[in-house]
Amino acid sequence: MDQNFLEEEPKEMSFVDHLEELRWHLIRAVASILIFSIIAFLAKSFVFHDIILAPARTDFLSYRIMCDLGNALGMEAFCIDELGFTIQSRQMSGQLSMHMLVSVVIGLACAFPYAFWEIWRFVSPGLYDQERKSSRGAVFFVSVLFIMGLLFGYYVVSPISINFLAGYQVDPSIVNEFDLNSYISTLTTLCLSCAFMFQLPVIVYFFTKAGLLSPEIMKLYRRHAVIVILVVGAIITPPDVISQLLISIPLMLLYEVSIIVSRSIRNSDLKKLNQNNTI
C-alpha cells in the first residue's frame, strides 16, 4: 500500500507543548489588556472626566434618574443637589500613579471577554465531547454577566455609596476632602467586585455538571450562604450598611437564580440518563 495514502495518527502534545500553547494564549490575553490600557491612558480626559469622576458630580446619570423618580413619587429627598466633598491629590506622583492604575483597570474590564476567550480556547480541547457540548456558550454568558456586574457596580452601588459617604459627618465642622487614591480605590473595588461576583450562576453551573453541587445542597446551606454573602459584602465595600446591602441583596438573588440553574442542569442530566437507559 502506498505510504501517501496512509493516515498518520495525530501526535499527542507533550507537557512542554502544552506549556508553550498556554504561554501564547496568555501572551495574547495580556496583549489585549495592554492595548486597551494604552488606549485608556491616551484618552485621559474622557476616562477621568466622563467615567471616573462622573459619579462625583450631581449631573451623573444615576443621580438624574433618582431625581426624576423622586419627582414622580413626590419625594424631593431623592434629588441630589450637591455632593459635600472635594477630591484632592496629596502626593507628588499621585495623579500619575492613579492615571496608570485606572488605565490598567479599564484595560482589564474592556479586554476581559477576549482574554477569557483565549483562556477558554486552551481549556476546552481538554474536555470530553459531552462536557464541551454542555459548556457551549460559556464565553458569552461569562462576558454578559461580567458586563452586567460592572454596570451594576458603576451605576447603582458606586453612586449611592459615594453619596452616602460624602454626606456622612460626625460633626459639621469637619470637611470631607477625599484623597484621589481613596476615591478611585473605592470606585474600582466596588465595580470589579460586582463584576466578578456576578459570575456565581456560571460557577454553580460547572459545579453542578461536575457533580460537586446540587439544588438540595444549595437549599440546605442557604442560611450559611446568606451569612457568607453578608460577610463578603462587608469586606469588599466601604464600612457602611447601605453599600453592604447594595452588594448583598443582588448576590442573594443570584444565589436563588443559581439554585434554579442547578435544578435545571440536574433535571436535564437525569432526563438524558433515563433516555440512555431506555435505549
PDB file of C-alpha atoms in Angstrom:
ATOM      1  CA  MET A   1       0.000   0.000   0.000  1.00  0.00           C
ATOM      2  CA  ASP A   2       1.274   3.441  -0.921  1.00  0.00           C
ATOM      3  CA  GLN A   3       2.512   5.327   2.104  1.00  0.00           C
ATOM      4  CA  ASN A   4       0.975   8.544   0.778  1.00  0.00           C
ATOM      5  CA  PHE A   5      -2.448   7.049   1.451  1.00  0.00           C
ATOM      6  CA  LEU A   6      -1.613   6.032   4.961  1.00  0.00           C
ATOM      7  CA  GLU A   7      -3.290   8.175   7.574  1.00  0.00           C
ATOM      8  CA  GLU A   8      -0.946   9.428  10.214  1.00  0.00           C
ATOM      9  CA  GLU A   9      -2.215   9.267  13.741  1.00  0.00           C
ATOM     10  CA  PRO A  10      -2.363  12.645  15.481  1.00  0.00           C
ATOM     11  CA  LYS A  11       0.572  13.156  17.749  1.00  0.00           C
ATOM     12  CA  GLU A  12      -0.172  13.773  21.383  1.00  0.00           C
ATOM     13  CA  MET A  13       1.132  17.021  22.729  1.00  0.00           C
ATOM     14  CA  SER A  14       3.871  16.785  25.306  1.00  0.00           C
ATOM     15  CA  PHE A  15       3.852  18.705  28.573  1.00  0.00           C
ATOM     16  CA  VAL A  16       6.283  21.242  27.095  1.00  0.00           C
ATOM     17  CA  ASP A  17       3.998  21.695  24.068  1.00  0.00           C
ATOM     18  CA  HIS A  18       1.059  22.377  26.401  1.00  0.00           C
ATOM     19  CA  LEU A  19       3.111  24.953  28.275  1.00  0.00           C
ATOM     20  CA  GLU A  20       4.107  26.598  25.003  1.00  0.00           C
ATOM     21  CA  GLU A  21       0.479  26.763  23.869  1.00  0.00           C
ATOM     22  CA  LEU A  22      -0.603  28.163  27.240  1.00  0.00           C
ATOM     23  CA  ARG A  23       2.160  30.756  27.019  1.00  0.00           C
ATOM     24  CA  TRP A  24       0.877  32.068  23.693  1.00  0.00           C
ATOM     25  CA  HIS A  25      -2.724  32.183  24.906  1.00  0.00           C
ATOM     26  CA  LEU A  26      -1.592  34.168  27.951  1.00  0.00           C
ATOM     27  CA  ILE A  27       0.539  36.462  25.801  1.00  0.00           C
ATOM     28  CA  ARG A  28      -2.437  37.277  23.571  1.00  0.00           C
ATOM     29  CA  ALA A  29      -4.697  37.803  26.596  1.00  0.00           C
ATOM     30  CA  VAL A  30      -2.192  40.125  28.300  1.00  0.00           C
ATOM     31  CA  ALA A  31      -1.555  41.911  24.989  1.00  0.00           C
ATOM     32  CA  SER A  32      -5.276  42.677  24.642  1.00  0.00           C
ATOM     33  CA  ILE A  33      -5.339  44.131  28.157  1.00  0.00           C
ATOM     34  CA  LEU A  34      -2.219  46.170  27.368  1.00  0.00           C
ATOM     35  CA  ILE A  35      -3.715  47.543  24.133  1.00  0.00           C
ATOM     36  CA  PHE A  36      -6.908  48.698  25.855  1.00  0.00           C
ATOM     37  CA  SER A  37      -4.832  50.104  28.731  1.00  0.00           C
ATOM     38  CA  ILE A  38      -2.769  52.192  26.309  1.00  0.00           C
ATOM     39  CA  ILE A  39      -5.935  53.465  24.625  1.00  0.00           C
ATOM     40  CA  ALA A  40      -7.383  54.386  28.035  1.00  0.00           C
ATOM     41  CA  PHE A  41      -4.104  56.076  29.019  1.00  0.00           C
ATOM     42  CA  LEU A  42      -4.133  58.228  25.875  1.00  0.00           C
ATOM     43  CA  ALA A  43      -7.825  59.102  26.333  1.00  0.00           C
ATOM     44  CA  LYS A  44      -7.093  60.683  29.707  1.00  0.00           C
ATOM     45  CA  SER A  45      -9.663  63.494  29.560  1.00  0.00           C
ATOM     46  CA  PHE A  46     -12.558  61.252  28.573  1.00  0.00           C
ATOM     47  CA  VAL A  47     -11.644  58.462  31.006  1.00  0.00           C
ATOM     48  CA  PHE A  48     -11.342  60.686  34.062  1.00  0.00           C
ATOM     49  CA  HIS A  49     -13.946  63.369  33.353  1.00  0.00           C
ATOM     50  CA  ASP A  50     -16.678  61.218  31.820  1.00  0.00           C
ATOM     51  CA  ILE A  51     -16.095  57.880  33.587  1.00  0.00           C
ATOM     52  CA  ILE A  52     -14.040  58.000  36.786  1.00  0.00           C
ATOM     53  CA  LEU A  53     -15.120  61.382  38.176  1.00  0.00           C
ATOM     54  CA  ALA A  54     -18.676  61.276  36.793  1.00  0.00           C
ATOM     55  CA  PRO A  55     -20.182  59.705  39.979  1.00  0.00           C
ATOM     56  CA  ALA A  56     -18.653  62.584  41.941  1.00  0.00           C
ATOM     57  CA  ARG A  57     -20.849  65.139  40.108  1.00  0.00           C
ATOM     58  CA  THR A  58     -24.561  65.783  40.564  1.00  0.00           C
ATOM     59  CA  ASP A  59     -25.232  65.525  36.793  1.00  0.00           C
ATOM     60  CA  PHE A  60     -24.346  61.815  36.828  1.00  0.00           C
ATOM     61  CA  LEU A  61     -26.951  59.645  35.088  1.00  0.00           C
ATOM     62  CA  SER A  62     -27.879  57.677  38.227  1.00  0.00           C
ATOM     63  CA  TYR A  63     -28.491  60.871  40.229  1.00  0.00           C
ATOM     64  CA  ARG A  64     -30.671  62.305  37.464  1.00  0.00           C
ATOM     65  CA  ILE A  65     -32.734  59.104  37.286  1.00  0.00           C
ATOM     66  CA  MET A  66     -33.147  59.146  41.081  1.00  0.00           C
ATOM     67  CA  CYS A  67     -34.277  62.767  40.924  1.00  0.00           C
ATOM     68  CA  ASP A  68     -36.807  62.046  38.161  1.00  0.00           C
ATOM     69  CA  LEU A  69     -38.099  59.098  40.185  1.00  0.00           C
ATOM     70  CA  GLY A  70     -38.333  61.280  43.277  1.00  0.00           C
ATOM     71  CA  ASN A  71     -40.271  63.951  41.398  1.00  0.00           C
ATOM     72  CA  ALA A  72     -42.673  61.330  40.075  1.00  0.00           C
ATOM     73  CA  LEU A  73     -43.244  59.990  43.601  1.00  0.00           C
ATOM     74  CA  GLY A  74     -43.332  63.444  45.185  1.00  0.00           C
ATOM     75  CA  MET A  75     -40.189  62.745  47.219  1.00  0.00           C
ATOM     76  CA  GLU A  76     -37.721  65.596  46.822  1.00  0.00           C
ATOM     77  CA  ALA A  77     -35.174  63.816  49.020  1.00  0.00           C
ATOM     78  CA  PHE A  78     -34.267  61.639  46.029  1.00  0.00           C
ATOM     79  CA  CYS A  79     -32.809  64.669  44.249  1.00  0.00           C
ATOM     80  CA  ILE A  80     -29.117  65.212  44.953  1.00  0.00           C
ATOM     81  CA  ASP A  81     -28.296  68.894  44.530  1.00  0.00           C
ATOM     82  CA  GLU A  82     -24.742  68.720  45.813  1.00  0.00           C
ATOM     83  CA  LEU A  83     -22.119  66.227  46.925  1.00  0.00           C
ATOM     84  CA  GLY A  84     -20.416  67.572  50.010  1.00  0.00           C
ATOM     85  CA  PHE A  85     -16.834  66.650  49.277  1.00  0.00           C
ATOM     86  CA  THR A  86     -13.808  67.586  47.216  1.00  0.00           C
ATOM     87  CA  ILE A  87     -11.161  65.326  45.716  1.00  0.00           C
ATOM     88  CA  GLN A  88      -7.515  66.184  46.231  1.00  0.00           C
ATOM     89  CA  SER A  89      -4.180  64.650  45.332  1.00  0.00           C
ATOM     90  CA  ARG A  90      -1.793  64.899  48.260  1.00  0.00           C
ATOM     91  CA  GLN A  91       1.164  63.050  46.774  1.00  0.00           C
ATOM     92  CA  MET A  92       3.646  64.327  44.221  1.00  0.00           C
ATOM     93  CA  SER A  93       3.154  61.336  41.925  1.00  0.00           C
ATOM     94  CA  GLY A  94      -0.452  60.733  42.970  1.00  0.00           C
ATOM     95  CA  GLN A  95      -2.137  61.763  39.718  1.00  0.00           C
ATOM     96  CA  LEU A  96       0.361  59.915  37.526  1.00  0.00           C
ATOM     97  CA  SER A  97       0.107  56.693  39.528  1.00  0.00           C
ATOM     98  CA  MET A  98      -3.704  56.879  39.530  1.00  0.00           C
ATOM     99  CA  HIS A  99      -3.664  57.582  35.792  1.00  0.00           C
ATOM    100  CA  MET A 100      -1.673  54.389  35.219  1.00  0.00           C
ATOM    101  CA  LEU A 101      -3.792  52.335  37.640  1.00  0.00           C
ATOM    102  CA  VAL A 102      -7.080  53.460  36.098  1.00  0.00           C
ATOM    103  CA  SER A 103      -5.765  52.712  32.606  1.00  0.00           C
ATOM    104  CA  VAL A 104      -4.908  49.148  33.611  1.00  0.00           C
ATOM    105  CA  VAL A 105      -8.294  48.622  35.306  1.00  0.00           C
ATOM    106  CA  ILE A 106     -10.177  49.883  32.254  1.00  0.00           C
ATOM    107  CA  GLY A 107      -7.940  47.782  30.018  1.00  0.00           C
ATOM    108  CA  LEU A 108      -8.813  44.714  32.087  1.00  0.00           C
ATOM    109  CA  ALA A 109     -12.537  45.493  32.002  1.00  0.00           C
ATOM    110  CA  CYS A 110     -12.618  46.091  28.242  1.00  0.00           C
ATOM    111  CA  ALA A 111     -10.412  43.134  27.324  1.00  0.00           C
ATOM    112  CA  PHE A 112     -11.973  40.652  29.757  1.00  0.00           C
ATOM    113  CA  PRO A 113     -14.259  38.909  27.190  1.00  0.00           C
ATOM    114  CA  TYR A 114     -11.384  38.383  24.755  1.00  0.00           C
ATOM    115  CA  ALA A 115      -8.910  37.409  27.488  1.00  0.00           C
ATOM    116  CA  PHE A 116     -11.357  34.866  28.880  1.00  0.00           C
ATOM    117  CA  TRP A 117     -11.948  33.533  25.362  1.00  0.00           C
ATOM    118  CA  GLU A 118      -8.197  32.970  24.951  1.00  0.00           C
ATOM    119  CA  ILE A 119      -8.021  31.030  28.223  1.00  0.00           C
ATOM    120  CA  TRP A 120     -11.114  29.055  27.247  1.00  0.00           C
ATOM    121  CA  ARG A 121      -9.521  28.118  23.911  1.00  0.00           C
ATOM    122  CA  PHE A 122      -6.719  26.484  25.861  1.00  0.00           C
ATOM    123  CA  VAL A 123      -9.004  24.688  28.338  1.00  0.00           C
ATOM    124  CA  SER A 124     -11.813  23.473  26.054  1.00  0.00           C
ATOM    125  CA  PRO A 125      -9.790  20.957  23.948  1.00  0.00           C
ATOM    126  CA  GLY A 126      -9.061  19.014  27.135  1.00  0.00           C
ATOM    127  CA  LEU A 127     -12.765  18.494  27.840  1.00  0.00           C
ATOM    128  CA  TYR A 128     -14.762  15.445  26.844  1.00  0.00           C
ATOM    129  CA  ASP A 129     -17.216  15.843  23.967  1.00  0.00           C
ATOM    130  CA  GLN A 130     -20.189  15.836  26.358  1.00  0.00           C
ATOM    131  CA  GLU A 131     -18.521  18.410  28.603  1.00  0.00           C
ATOM    132  CA  ARG A 132     -17.694  20.576  25.602  1.00  0.00           C
ATOM    133  CA  LYS A 133     -21.316  20.474  24.442  1.00  0.00           C
ATOM    134  CA  SER A 134     -22.567  21.280  27.929  1.00  0.00           C
ATOM    135  CA  SER A 135     -20.244  24.279  28.233  1.00  0.00           C
ATOM    136  CA  ARG A 136     -21.178  25.716  24.853  1.00  0.00           C
ATOM    137  CA  GLY A 137     -21.771  29.453  25.173  1.00  0.00           C
ATOM    138  CA  ALA A 138     -19.632  29.737  28.320  1.00  0.00           C
ATOM    139  CA  VAL A 139     -17.647  32.687  26.965  1.00  0.00           C
ATOM    140  CA  PHE A 140     -20.857  34.533  26.046  1.00  0.00           C
ATOM    141  CA  PHE A 141     -22.550  34.064  29.428  1.00  0.00           C
ATOM    142  CA  VAL A 142     -19.404  34.831  31.415  1.00  0.00           C
ATOM    143  CA  SER A 143     -18.886  38.031  29.403  1.00  0.00           C
ATOM    144  CA  VAL A 144     -22.528  39.114  29.728  1.00  0.00           C
ATOM    145  CA  LEU A 145     -22.560  38.538  33.494  1.00  0.00           C
ATOM    146  CA  PHE A 146     -19.247  40.371  33.844  1.00  0.00           C
ATOM    147  CA  ILE A 147     -20.570  43.404  31.963  1.00  0.00           C
ATOM    148  CA  MET A 148     -23.865  43.338  33.894  1.00  0.00           C
ATOM    149  CA  GLY A 149     -21.999  43.235  37.205  1.00  0.00           C
ATOM    150  CA  LEU A 150     -19.660  46.013  36.110  1.00  0.00           C
ATOM    151  CA  LEU A 151     -22.548  48.266  35.069  1.00  0.00           C
ATOM    152  CA  PHE A 152     -24.460  47.464  38.253  1.00  0.00           C
ATOM    153  CA  GLY A 153     -21.450  48.390  40.369  1.00  0.00           C
ATOM    154  CA  TYR A 154     -20.854  51.599  38.414  1.00  0.00           C
ATOM    155  CA  TYR A 155     -24.399  52.907  38.054  1.00  0.00           C
ATOM    156  CA  VAL A 156     -26.039  51.610  41.246  1.00  0.00           C
ATOM    157  CA  VAL A 157     -23.637  50.629  44.021  1.00  0.00           C
ATOM    158  CA  SER A 158     -20.918  53.243  43.472  1.00  0.00           C
ATOM    159  CA  PRO A 159     -23.032  56.433  43.236  1.00  0.00           C
ATOM    160  CA  ILE A 160     -25.181  55.508  46.237  1.00  0.00           C
ATOM    161  CA  SER A 161     -22.111  54.571  48.278  1.00  0.00           C
ATOM    162  CA  ILE A 162     -20.280  57.749  47.256  1.00  0.00           C
ATOM    163  CA  ASN A 163     -23.311  59.894  48.070  1.00  0.00           C
ATOM    164  CA  PHE A 164     -23.719  58.245  51.467  1.00  0.00           C
ATOM    165  CA  LEU A 165     -20.041  58.518  52.419  1.00  0.00           C
ATOM    166  CA  ALA A 166     -19.788  62.081  51.102  1.00  0.00           C
ATOM    167  CA  GLY A 167     -22.747  63.222  53.205  1.00  0.00           C
ATOM    168  CA  TYR A 168     -21.734  61.384  56.374  1.00  0.00           C
ATOM    169  CA  GLN A 169     -20.339  63.683  59.070  1.00  0.00           C
ATOM    170  CA  VAL A 170     -19.689  63.152  62.741  1.00  0.00           C
ATOM    171  CA  ASP A 171     -19.547  66.924  63.207  1.00  0.00           C
ATOM    172  CA  PRO A 172     -20.455  69.817  60.859  1.00  0.00           C
ATOM    173  CA  SER A 173     -17.051  71.421  61.443  1.00  0.00           C
ATOM    174  CA  ILE A 174     -15.279  68.525  59.671  1.00  0.00           C
ATOM    175  CA  VAL A 175     -14.925  68.974  55.921  1.00  0.00           C
ATOM    176  CA  ASN A 176     -14.808  65.934  53.636  1.00  0.00           C
ATOM    177  CA  GLU A 177     -11.731  66.227  51.434  1.00  0.00           C
ATOM    178  CA  PHE A 178     -11.024  62.821  49.943  1.00  0.00           C
ATOM    179  CA  ASP A 179      -7.713  61.773  48.511  1.00  0.00           C
ATOM    180  CA  LEU A 180      -7.749  60.801  44.834  1.00  0.00           C
ATOM    181  CA  ASN A 181      -6.280  57.411  45.719  1.00  0.00           C
ATOM    182  CA  SER A 182      -9.089  56.716  48.208  1.00  0.00           C
ATOM    183  CA  TYR A 183     -11.835  57.730  45.761  1.00  0.00           C
ATOM    184  CA  ILE A 184     -10.514  55.678  42.847  1.00  0.00           C
ATOM    185  CA  SER A 185      -9.790  52.649  45.049  1.00  0.00           C
ATOM    186  CA  THR A 186     -13.362  52.704  46.357  1.00  0.00           C
ATOM    187  CA  LEU A 187     -14.852  53.077  42.873  1.00  0.00           C
ATOM    188  CA  THR A 188     -12.762  50.351  41.224  1.00  0.00           C
ATOM    189  CA  THR A 189     -13.209  47.937  44.137  1.00  0.00           C
ATOM    190  CA  LEU A 190     -16.997  48.261  44.044  1.00  0.00           C
ATOM    191  CA  CYS A 191     -17.221  47.909  40.247  1.00  0.00           C
ATOM    192  CA  LEU A 192     -14.827  44.979  39.863  1.00  0.00           C
ATOM    193  CA  SER A 193     -16.249  43.187  42.902  1.00  0.00           C
ATOM    194  CA  CYS A 194     -19.738  43.314  41.410  1.00  0.00           C
ATOM    195  CA  ALA A 195     -18.403  42.203  38.014  1.00  0.00           C
ATOM    196  CA  PHE A 196     -16.689  39.093  39.359  1.00  0.00           C
ATOM    197  CA  MET A 197     -19.356  38.207  41.923  1.00  0.00           C
ATOM    198  CA  PHE A 198     -21.989  38.177  39.171  1.00  0.00           C
ATOM    199  CA  GLN A 199     -20.237  35.029  37.901  1.00  0.00           C
ATOM    200  CA  LEU A 200     -21.957  32.971  40.620  1.00  0.00           C
ATOM    201  CA  PRO A 201     -24.513  31.293  38.271  1.00  0.00           C
ATOM    202  CA  VAL A 202     -21.704  30.212  35.925  1.00  0.00           C
ATOM    203  CA  ILE A 203     -19.700  28.740  38.805  1.00  0.00           C
ATOM    204  CA  VAL A 204     -22.771  26.874  40.064  1.00  0.00           C
ATOM    205  CA  TYR A 205     -23.426  25.590  36.529  1.00  0.00           C
ATOM    206  CA  PHE A 206     -19.995  23.975  36.215  1.00  0.00           C
ATOM    207  CA  PHE A 207     -20.006  22.665  39.784  1.00  0.00           C
ATOM    208  CA  THR A 208     -23.376  21.035  39.151  1.00  0.00           C
ATOM    209  CA  LYS A 209     -22.169  19.489  35.894  1.00  0.00           C
ATOM    210  CA  ALA A 210     -19.153  18.116  37.769  1.00  0.00           C
ATOM    211  CA  GLY A 211     -21.427  16.573  40.412  1.00  0.00           C
ATOM    212  CA  LEU A 212     -19.973  18.722  43.194  1.00  0.00           C
ATOM    213  CA  LEU A 213     -23.165  20.679  43.788  1.00  0.00           C
ATOM    214  CA  SER A 214     -26.909  20.089  43.722  1.00  0.00           C
ATOM    215  CA  PRO A 215     -30.025  22.223  44.328  1.00  0.00           C
ATOM    216  CA  GLU A 216     -30.688  20.255  47.531  1.00  0.00           C
ATOM    217  CA  ILE A 217     -27.262  21.171  48.914  1.00  0.00           C
ATOM    218  CA  MET A 218     -27.738  24.825  47.987  1.00  0.00           C
ATOM    219  CA  LYS A 219     -31.137  24.913  49.694  1.00  0.00           C
ATOM    220  CA  LEU A 220     -29.765  23.151  52.775  1.00  0.00           C
ATOM    221  CA  TYR A 221     -26.961  25.693  53.162  1.00  0.00           C
ATOM    222  CA  ARG A 222     -28.987  28.742  52.129  1.00  0.00           C
ATOM    223  CA  ARG A 223     -28.730  30.343  55.591  1.00  0.00           C
ATOM    224  CA  HIS A 224     -24.996  29.756  55.671  1.00  0.00           C
ATOM    225  CA  ALA A 225     -24.718  31.282  52.210  1.00  0.00           C
ATOM    226  CA  VAL A 226     -26.580  34.404  53.361  1.00  0.00           C
ATOM    227  CA  ILE A 227     -24.092  34.856  56.206  1.00  0.00           C
ATOM    228  CA  VAL A 228     -21.157  34.382  53.827  1.00  0.00           C
ATOM    229  CA  ILE A 229     -22.660  36.893  51.383  1.00  0.00           C
ATOM    230  CA  LEU A 230     -23.097  39.473  54.158  1.00  0.00           C
ATOM    231  CA  VAL A 231     -19.506  38.935  55.313  1.00  0.00           C
ATOM    232  CA  VAL A 232     -18.175  39.244  51.765  1.00  0.00           C
ATOM    233  CA  GLY A 233     -20.269  42.375  51.228  1.00  0.00           C
ATOM    234  CA  ALA A 234     -18.819  43.869  54.409  1.00  0.00           C
ATOM    235  CA  ILE A 235     -15.256  43.097  53.294  1.00  0.00           C
ATOM    236  CA  ILE A 236     -15.369  44.462  49.749  1.00  0.00           C
ATOM    237  CA  THR A 237     -17.491  47.553  50.409  1.00  0.00           C
ATOM    238  CA  PRO A 238     -16.875  50.720  52.407  1.00  0.00           C
ATOM    239  CA  PRO A 239     -17.843  50.461  56.091  1.00  0.00           C
ATOM    240  CA  ASP A 240     -21.471  51.488  55.713  1.00  0.00           C
ATOM    241  CA  VAL A 241     -24.677  49.469  55.805  1.00  0.00           C
ATOM    242  CA  ILE A 242     -26.061  50.912  52.554  1.00  0.00           C
ATOM    243  CA  SER A 243     -23.153  49.690  50.436  1.00  0.00           C
ATOM    244  CA  GLN A 244     -23.199  46.282  52.093  1.00  0.00           C
ATOM    245  CA  LEU A 245     -26.904  45.848  51.366  1.00  0.00           C
ATOM    246  CA  LEU A 246     -26.499  47.033  47.768  1.00  0.00           C
ATOM    247  CA  ILE A 247     -23.936  44.275  47.227  1.00  0.00           C
ATOM    248  CA  SER A 248     -25.593  41.591  49.362  1.00  0.00           C
ATOM    249  CA  ILE A 249     -29.151  41.798  48.010  1.00  0.00           C
ATOM    250  CA  PRO A 250     -28.199  41.152  44.338  1.00  0.00           C
ATOM    251  CA  LEU A 251     -25.919  38.325  45.463  1.00  0.00           C
ATOM    252  CA  MET A 252     -28.781  36.717  47.355  1.00  0.00           C
ATOM    253  CA  LEU A 253     -30.937  36.990  44.235  1.00  0.00           C
ATOM    254  CA  LEU A 254     -28.120  35.475  42.183  1.00  0.00           C
ATOM    255  CA  TYR A 255     -27.911  32.653  44.713  1.00  0.00           C
ATOM    256  CA  GLU A 256     -31.607  31.901  44.193  1.00  0.00           C
ATOM    257  CA  VAL A 257     -31.109  32.056  40.416  1.00  0.00           C
ATOM    258  CA  SER A 258     -28.172  29.673  40.803  1.00  0.00           C
ATOM    259  CA  ILE A 259     -30.439  27.182  42.605  1.00  0.00           C
ATOM    260  CA  ILE A 260     -32.768  27.281  39.598  1.00  0.00           C
ATOM    261  CA  VAL A 261     -29.788  26.795  37.266  1.00  0.00           C
ATOM    262  CA  SER A 262     -28.548  23.853  39.329  1.00  0.00           C
ATOM    263  CA  ARG A 263     -32.004  22.265  39.346  1.00  0.00           C
ATOM    264  CA  SER A 264     -32.420  22.627  35.583  1.00  0.00           C
ATOM    265  CA  ILE A 265     -28.987  21.115  34.936  1.00  0.00           C
ATOM    266  CA  ARG A 266     -29.662  18.197  37.256  1.00  0.00           C
ATOM    267  CA  ASN A 267     -33.072  17.541  35.685  1.00  0.00           C
ATOM    268  CA  SER A 268     -31.567  17.709  32.199  1.00  0.00           C
ATOM    269  CA  ASP A 269     -28.846  15.204  33.129  1.00  0.00           C
ATOM    270  CA  LEU A 270     -31.387  12.843  34.693  1.00  0.00           C
ATOM    271  CA  LYS A 271     -33.566  13.047  31.579  1.00  0.00           C
ATOM    272  CA  LYS A 272     -30.633  12.161  29.344  1.00  0.00           C
ATOM    273  CA  LEU A 273     -29.667   9.299  31.669  1.00  0.00           C
ATOM    274  CA  ASN A 274     -33.203   7.879  31.553  1.00  0.00           C
ATOM    275  CA  GLN A 275     -33.263   8.124  27.762  1.00  0.00           C
ATOM    276  CA  ASN A 276     -29.946   6.239  27.520  1.00  0.00           C
ATOM    277  CA  ASN A 277     -31.205   3.539  29.868  1.00  0.00           C
ATOM    278  CA  THR A 278     -34.392   3.171  27.811  1.00  0.00           C
ATOM    279  CA  ILE A 279     -32.378   2.757  24.628  1.00  0.00           C
TER     280      ILE A 279
END
